[in-house]
Short mmCIF file of C-alpha atoms in Angstrom, two decimals:
data_model
loop_
_atom_site.label_atom_id
_atom_site.label_comp_id
_atom_site.label_asym_id
_atom_site.label_seq_id
_atom_site.Cartn_x
_atom_site.Cartn_y
_atom_site.Cartn_z
CA MET G 1 0.00 0.00 0.00
CA ILE G 2 2.85 2.36 0.79
CA ALA G 3 4.38 1.70 -2.58
CA ILE G 4 1.12 2.50 -4.31
CA SER G 5 0.79 5.75 -2.37
CA VAL G 6 4.32 6.76 -3.33
CA LEU G 7 3.58 6.05 -6.95
CA PHE G 8 0.46 8.22 -6.87
CA ALA G 9 2.41 11.04 -5.22
CA LEU G 10 5.15 10.86 -7.84
CA ALA G 11 2.58 10.86 -10.61
CA GLY G 12 0.98 14.01 -9.16
CA LEU G 13 4.36 15.74 -8.98
CA PHE G 14 5.09 14.83 -12.57
CA ALA G 15 1.69 16.22 -13.63
CA VAL G 16 2.24 19.52 -11.82
CA GLY G 17 5.73 19.77 -13.31
CA ALA G 18 4.35 19.21 -16.82
CA VAL G 19 1.77 22.00 -16.35
CA ILE G 20 4.46 24.40 -15.08
CA ALA G 21 6.71 23.49 -18.02
CA GLN G 22 3.91 24.05 -20.53
CA GLU G 23 3.06 27.48 -19.03
CA TYR G 24 6.73 28.52 -19.13
CA GLU G 25 7.06 27.39 -22.73
CA ARG G 26 3.87 29.29 -23.67
CA LYS G 27 5.25 32.58 -22.26
CA ARG G 28 8.77 32.06 -23.64
CA LYS G 29 7.92 31.42 -27.32
CA PRO G 30 6.28 34.86 -28.11
CA ILE G 31 9.35 36.64 -26.70
CA GLU G 32 11.62 34.58 -28.92
CA ARG G 33 9.50 35.52 -31.93
CA GLY G 34 9.80 39.29 -31.12
CA GLN G 35 6.27 39.69 -29.85
CA VAL G 36 5.46 41.93 -26.90
CA PRO G 37 4.32 39.90 -23.91
CA PRO G 38 1.12 40.96 -22.18
CA ARG G 39 1.66 43.55 -19.47
CA LEU G 40 1.28 41.84 -16.12
CA GLU G 41 0.81 45.11 -14.21
CA PRO G 42 -1.44 47.54 -16.21
CA GLY G 43 -0.91 50.42 -13.76
CA ARG G 44 2.81 50.73 -14.54
CA LEU G 45 3.29 52.43 -17.96
CA PRO G 46 6.55 53.40 -19.72
CA SER G 47 7.51 57.11 -19.77
CA VAL G 48 7.44 58.86 -23.18
CA VAL G 49 10.07 61.43 -24.21
CA GLU G 50 8.71 63.22 -27.32
CA LEU G 51 11.61 64.76 -29.21
CA SER G 52 9.55 65.56 -32.34
CA ASN G 53 5.96 65.07 -33.42
CA HIS G 54 6.90 64.72 -37.09
CA GLY G 55 3.47 63.67 -38.31
CA ALA G 56 1.74 66.64 -36.66
CA HIS G 57 4.30 69.03 -38.16
CA LEU G 58 3.72 67.59 -41.61
CA LEU G 59 -0.04 67.98 -41.25
CA ALA G 60 0.39 71.59 -40.08
CA GLU G 61 2.61 72.35 -43.09
CA VAL G 62 0.05 70.84 -45.46
CA ASP G 63 -2.68 72.93 -43.84
CA ARG G 64 -0.54 76.10 -44.16
CA LYS G 65 0.06 75.40 -47.86
CA ARG G 66 -3.63 74.73 -48.40
CA GLN G 67 -4.59 78.06 -46.78
CA ALA G 68 -1.98 79.92 -48.85
CA SER G 69 -3.24 78.29 -52.04
CA GLU G 70 -6.85 79.13 -51.22
CA GLU G 71 -5.87 82.76 -50.54
CA ALA G 72 -3.97 82.91 -53.84
CA ILE G 73 -6.99 81.49 -55.64
CA ARG G 74 -9.24 84.14 -54.06
CA LYS G 75 -6.84 86.93 -55.10
CA HIS G 76 -6.50 85.62 -58.65
CA LYS G 77 -10.27 85.22 -58.89
CA ALA G 78 -10.71 88.86 -57.87
CA ILE G 79 -8.11 89.94 -60.44
CA LEU G 80 -9.85 87.91 -63.16
CA GLU G 81 -13.20 89.46 -62.24
CA GLU G 82 -11.68 92.96 -62.48
CA LEU G 83 -10.12 92.11 -65.84
CA THR G 84 -13.45 90.81 -67.08
CA VAL G 85 -15.12 94.09 -66.11
CA GLU G 86 -12.28 96.08 -67.70
CA GLU G 87 -12.48 94.00 -70.87
CA ALA G 88 -16.23 94.59 -71.08
CA LYS G 89 -15.68 98.35 -70.77
CA ILE G 90 -13.02 98.33 -73.47
CA ARG G 91 -15.17 96.28 -75.84
CA SER G 92 -18.11 98.58 -75.19
CA GLY G 93 -15.94 101.62 -75.94
CA ILE G 94 -14.70 100.08 -79.18
CA GLU G 95 -18.28 99.33 -80.20
CA GLY G 96 -19.32 102.94 -79.56
CA GLU G 97 -16.37 104.35 -81.50
CA SER G 98 -17.18 102.03 -84.41
CA ARG G 99 -20.73 103.40 -84.49
CA LEU G 100 -19.38 106.95 -84.67
CA ASP G 101 -16.93 105.93 -87.42
CA ASP G 102 -19.76 104.48 -89.49
CA PHE G 103 -21.78 107.66 -89.04
CA LEU G 104 -18.88 109.96 -89.98
CA ARG G 105 -18.04 107.92 -93.08
CA ARG G 106 -21.61 108.23 -94.25
CA CYS G 107 -21.59 112.00 -93.74
CA PHE G 108 -18.15 113.06 -95.06
CA ASP G 109 -16.07 112.50 -98.18
CA ASP G 110 -12.34 112.21 -98.88
CA GLY G 111 -11.85 115.92 -98.26
CA TRP G 112 -11.93 115.07 -94.56
CA THR G 113 -9.54 113.14 -92.31
CA ILE G 114 -10.71 111.07 -89.34
CA ILE G 115 -7.94 110.65 -86.74
CA ALA G 116 -8.62 107.82 -84.27
CA GLY G 117 -7.10 107.53 -80.81
CA TYR G 118 -4.94 110.68 -80.63
CA ARG G 119 -2.97 110.59 -77.37
CA ALA G 120 -0.96 113.25 -75.57
CA HIS G 121 0.12 113.99 -72.02
CA GLU G 122 -3.25 115.55 -71.17
CA GLY G 123 -5.25 112.54 -72.34
CA GLU G 124 -6.80 110.89 -75.36
CA ILE G 125 -9.30 112.16 -77.91
CA ASP G 126 -11.38 109.30 -79.29
CA ARG G 127 -11.86 110.85 -82.73
CA ILE G 128 -10.64 114.06 -84.40
CA LEU G 129 -12.26 115.23 -87.62
CA VAL G 130 -10.24 117.66 -89.78
CA GLY G 131 -11.56 119.19 -92.99
CA PRO G 132 -12.88 122.27 -94.79
CA ASN G 133 -15.07 123.33 -91.86
CA GLY G 134 -12.39 123.06 -89.17
CA VAL G 135 -11.17 120.76 -86.41
CA PHE G 136 -13.63 118.74 -84.30
CA ALA G 137 -12.85 116.59 -81.26
CA PHE G 138 -15.20 113.78 -80.19
CA GLU G 139 -15.48 111.99 -76.86
CA VAL G 140 -17.51 108.80 -77.29
CA LYS G 141 -19.49 107.04 -74.54
CA ASN G 142 -21.33 103.80 -75.18
CA LEU G 143 -23.62 103.89 -72.15
CA GLY G 144 -27.34 103.35 -71.96
CA GLY G 145 -29.87 104.85 -69.58
CA ILE G 146 -30.87 108.42 -68.81
CA ILE G 147 -27.86 110.77 -68.98
CA HIS G 148 -27.66 113.81 -66.70
CA CYS G 149 -25.12 116.62 -66.55
CA ASP G 150 -24.48 119.64 -64.33
CA GLY G 151 -21.35 121.41 -65.57
CA ASP G 152 -18.50 118.93 -65.25
CA ARG G 153 -20.49 116.46 -63.14
CA TRP G 154 -22.07 113.64 -65.11
CA TRP G 155 -24.23 110.74 -63.99
CA ARG G 156 -26.86 108.37 -65.33
CA ASP G 157 -29.93 106.42 -64.29
CA LYS G 158 -29.73 102.82 -65.41
CA THR G 159 -32.84 101.46 -67.11
CA ASP G 160 -34.08 98.01 -68.09
CA ARG G 161 -35.21 96.98 -71.56
CA TYR G 162 -38.61 98.51 -70.94
CA GLY G 163 -37.23 101.89 -69.92
CA ASN G 164 -37.88 101.47 -66.20
CA VAL G 165 -35.22 102.97 -63.92
CA VAL G 166 -33.49 100.21 -61.93
CA GLU G 167 -30.58 102.19 -60.49
CA ARG G 168 -30.04 105.94 -60.04
CA ASP G 169 -27.17 108.40 -59.83
CA ILE G 170 -24.37 106.28 -61.27
CA PRO G 171 -21.33 108.54 -61.81
CA ILE G 172 -19.91 108.75 -65.33
CA ALA G 173 -16.13 109.12 -65.07
CA ASP G 174 -12.88 107.55 -66.25
CA ASN G 175 -10.43 105.67 -64.02
CA GLY G 176 -8.95 108.98 -62.91
CA GLY G 177 -12.35 110.31 -61.84
CA ARG G 178 -12.69 112.75 -64.76
CA SER G 179 -16.14 113.30 -66.25
CA PRO G 180 -16.65 113.16 -70.04
CA SER G 181 -16.43 116.96 -70.35
CA ARG G 182 -13.24 117.09 -68.29
CA GLN G 183 -11.70 114.32 -70.37
CA LEU G 184 -12.52 116.07 -73.62
CA ASN G 185 -11.69 119.62 -72.58
CA ASP G 186 -8.32 118.70 -71.03
CA ALA G 187 -7.15 117.01 -74.23
CA ALA G 188 -8.82 119.48 -76.63
CA ASP G 189 -7.33 122.51 -74.82
CA ALA G 190 -3.87 120.95 -75.18
CA LEU G 191 -4.51 120.18 -78.86
CA GLN G 192 -5.61 123.76 -79.49
CA ARG G 193 -2.42 125.06 -77.85
CA LEU G 194 -0.36 122.67 -79.99
CA LEU G 195 -1.98 123.91 -83.20
CA ARG G 196 -1.51 127.57 -82.28
CA LYS G 197 2.11 126.90 -81.41
CA ASN G 198 2.51 125.54 -84.94
CA GLY G 199 0.84 128.57 -86.53
CA TYR G 200 -2.76 127.32 -86.81
CA ASP G 201 -5.11 129.66 -84.96
CA VAL G 202 -8.18 127.46 -85.10
CA ALA G 203 -10.83 126.56 -82.56
CA VAL G 204 -11.18 122.89 -81.63
CA VAL G 205 -14.93 122.20 -81.49
CA ARG G 206 -15.78 119.76 -78.67
CA VAL G 207 -18.53 117.16 -79.11
CA ILE G 208 -19.59 114.46 -76.62
CA VAL G 209 -21.34 111.57 -78.34
CA PHE G 210 -23.43 108.88 -76.63
CA ALA G 211 -23.46 106.02 -79.12
CA HIS G 212 -25.60 103.50 -77.20
CA PRO G 213 -29.06 103.11 -78.78
CA GLY G 214 -30.61 103.00 -75.31
CA ALA G 215 -29.20 106.36 -74.18
CA THR G 216 -31.53 109.31 -73.60
CA PHE G 217 -30.79 112.74 -72.16
CA GLY G 218 -32.36 113.89 -68.90
CA ASN G 219 -31.38 117.02 -66.98
CA ILE G 220 -28.57 118.79 -68.88
CA LYS G 221 -27.36 121.96 -67.18
CA ASP G 222 -24.36 124.26 -67.80
CA LEU G 223 -22.82 122.11 -70.52
CA SER G 224 -19.09 122.89 -70.69
CA VAL G 225 -18.51 121.49 -74.21
CA ASP G 226 -19.92 122.70 -77.52
CA PHE G 227 -22.31 119.83 -78.23
CA LEU G 228 -23.92 116.80 -76.61
CA THR G 229 -25.49 114.40 -79.09
CA HIS G 230 -26.27 110.86 -80.17
CA ALA G 231 -24.17 109.32 -82.92
CA PRO G 232 -27.06 108.60 -85.32
CA GLY G 233 -28.95 111.77 -84.40
CA MET G 234 -26.13 114.31 -84.69
CA ASP G 235 -27.06 117.61 -86.32
CA VAL G 236 -24.03 117.70 -88.61
CA GLU G 237 -24.72 121.14 -90.10
CA LYS G 238 -25.07 122.70 -86.67
CA VAL G 239 -21.83 121.11 -85.47
CA LEU G 240 -19.91 122.20 -88.58
CA SER G 241 -21.14 125.77 -88.21
CA ARG G 242 -19.02 126.18 -85.07
CA GLY G 243 -15.73 125.34 -86.80
CA THR G 244 -12.99 127.47 -88.37
CA PRO G 245 -13.03 127.20 -92.20
CA LEU G 246 -9.81 125.76 -93.63
CA SER G 247 -8.31 125.42 -97.08
CA HIS G 248 -7.63 121.91 -98.31
CA ASP G 249 -3.86 122.38 -97.90
CA ARG G 250 -4.20 123.86 -94.39
CA ALA G 251 -6.49 121.06 -93.28
CA ARG G 252 -4.02 118.49 -94.63
CA ARG G 253 -1.08 120.10 -92.78
CA ILE G 254 -3.06 120.29 -89.53
CA ALA G 255 -3.86 116.55 -89.80
CA THR G 256 -0.15 115.86 -90.39
CA THR G 257 0.82 117.95 -87.34
CA ILE G 258 -1.62 116.07 -85.13
CA ARG G 259 -0.37 112.69 -86.38
CA ARG G 260 3.30 113.62 -85.88
CA HIS G 261 2.68 114.91 -82.37
CA HIS G 262 0.88 111.66 -81.49
CA GLU G 263 3.86 109.66 -82.83
CA TRP G 264 6.33 111.86 -80.94
CA PHE G 265 4.40 111.35 -77.70
CA GLY G 266 4.34 107.60 -78.28
CA ARG G 267 8.13 107.48 -78.72
CA LYS G 268 8.59 109.58 -75.58
CA GLU G 269 6.36 107.23 -73.61
CA ARG G 270 8.24 104.16 -74.82
CA GLN G 271 11.62 105.73 -73.98
CA SER G 272 10.37 106.68 -70.53
CA SER G 273 9.02 103.19 -69.99
CA GLY G 274 12.30 101.66 -71.17
CA GLY G 275 14.28 103.94 -68.86
CA ASN G 276 12.12 103.00 -65.90
CA GLN G 277 12.62 99.30 -66.66
CA ALA G 278 16.40 99.76 -66.97
CA LEU G 279 16.48 101.70 -63.69
CA SER G 280 14.42 99.02 -62.00
CA GLN G 281 16.77 96.29 -63.25
CA ALA G 282 19.85 98.27 -62.21
CA PHE G 283 18.69 98.57 -58.61
CA SER G 284 17.04 95.19 -58.30
CA PRO G 285 19.02 92.48 -56.45
CA SER G 286 20.65 89.72 -58.45
CA LEU G 287 18.88 86.42 -58.29
#
């Protein structure tokens, strides 16, 4: 009986030993394979020393670039919108000048010269007409609505297709804030001085033309130019009556003087622009 008891005791010890060996082997194998063993004490955590949060910095840089790009897009969109408005104004001006050209060609023969786009320091004159009845300067506006004027202050009331006023008191002025009469008189005064300096004592008749078919005239007070008219409805005889009669040769020489002065001013502008660019390059840092 003792022997049997000893055998049972030994068998129990062997069984316990086998269980302990199996548990040890189970914990040892994951460590050998590079796996992290389960934390036996969850309350004790490793300390973290963060030298650099590289991922967060990268995300912040991406966000900064995105914001900069969005701001650049907004600025370029605003520039494009301004250019679109400017382009529309230029195209409208060209259309109005073309309407005046068509009208003048129908009314005058080859004894007259139409000078388009004369430019000088004081400004531009859209069209100059030179011929037997004198020298005439035209400022063309291709704007619809009801046109009002009080001296050198000009404005309009915008209308819809049915003639109903949809917006009032819109100023009429160029980018420098000059009204149509100021634009025309500044340039025409300078042209008249130029002609007198060259021996031609002639008056430059000033005419403001609204070429848009939807333009009508409202309150016109203290007009500071000679005539205000529509392109198709211009009273040509009345306008010509204000001019200084010229011989054919004198009219031709006046047209030549105007053209040469325009060309001289253009060369001066280009030289000035070239000088400014050279100066800018001379003082700009090397890249």
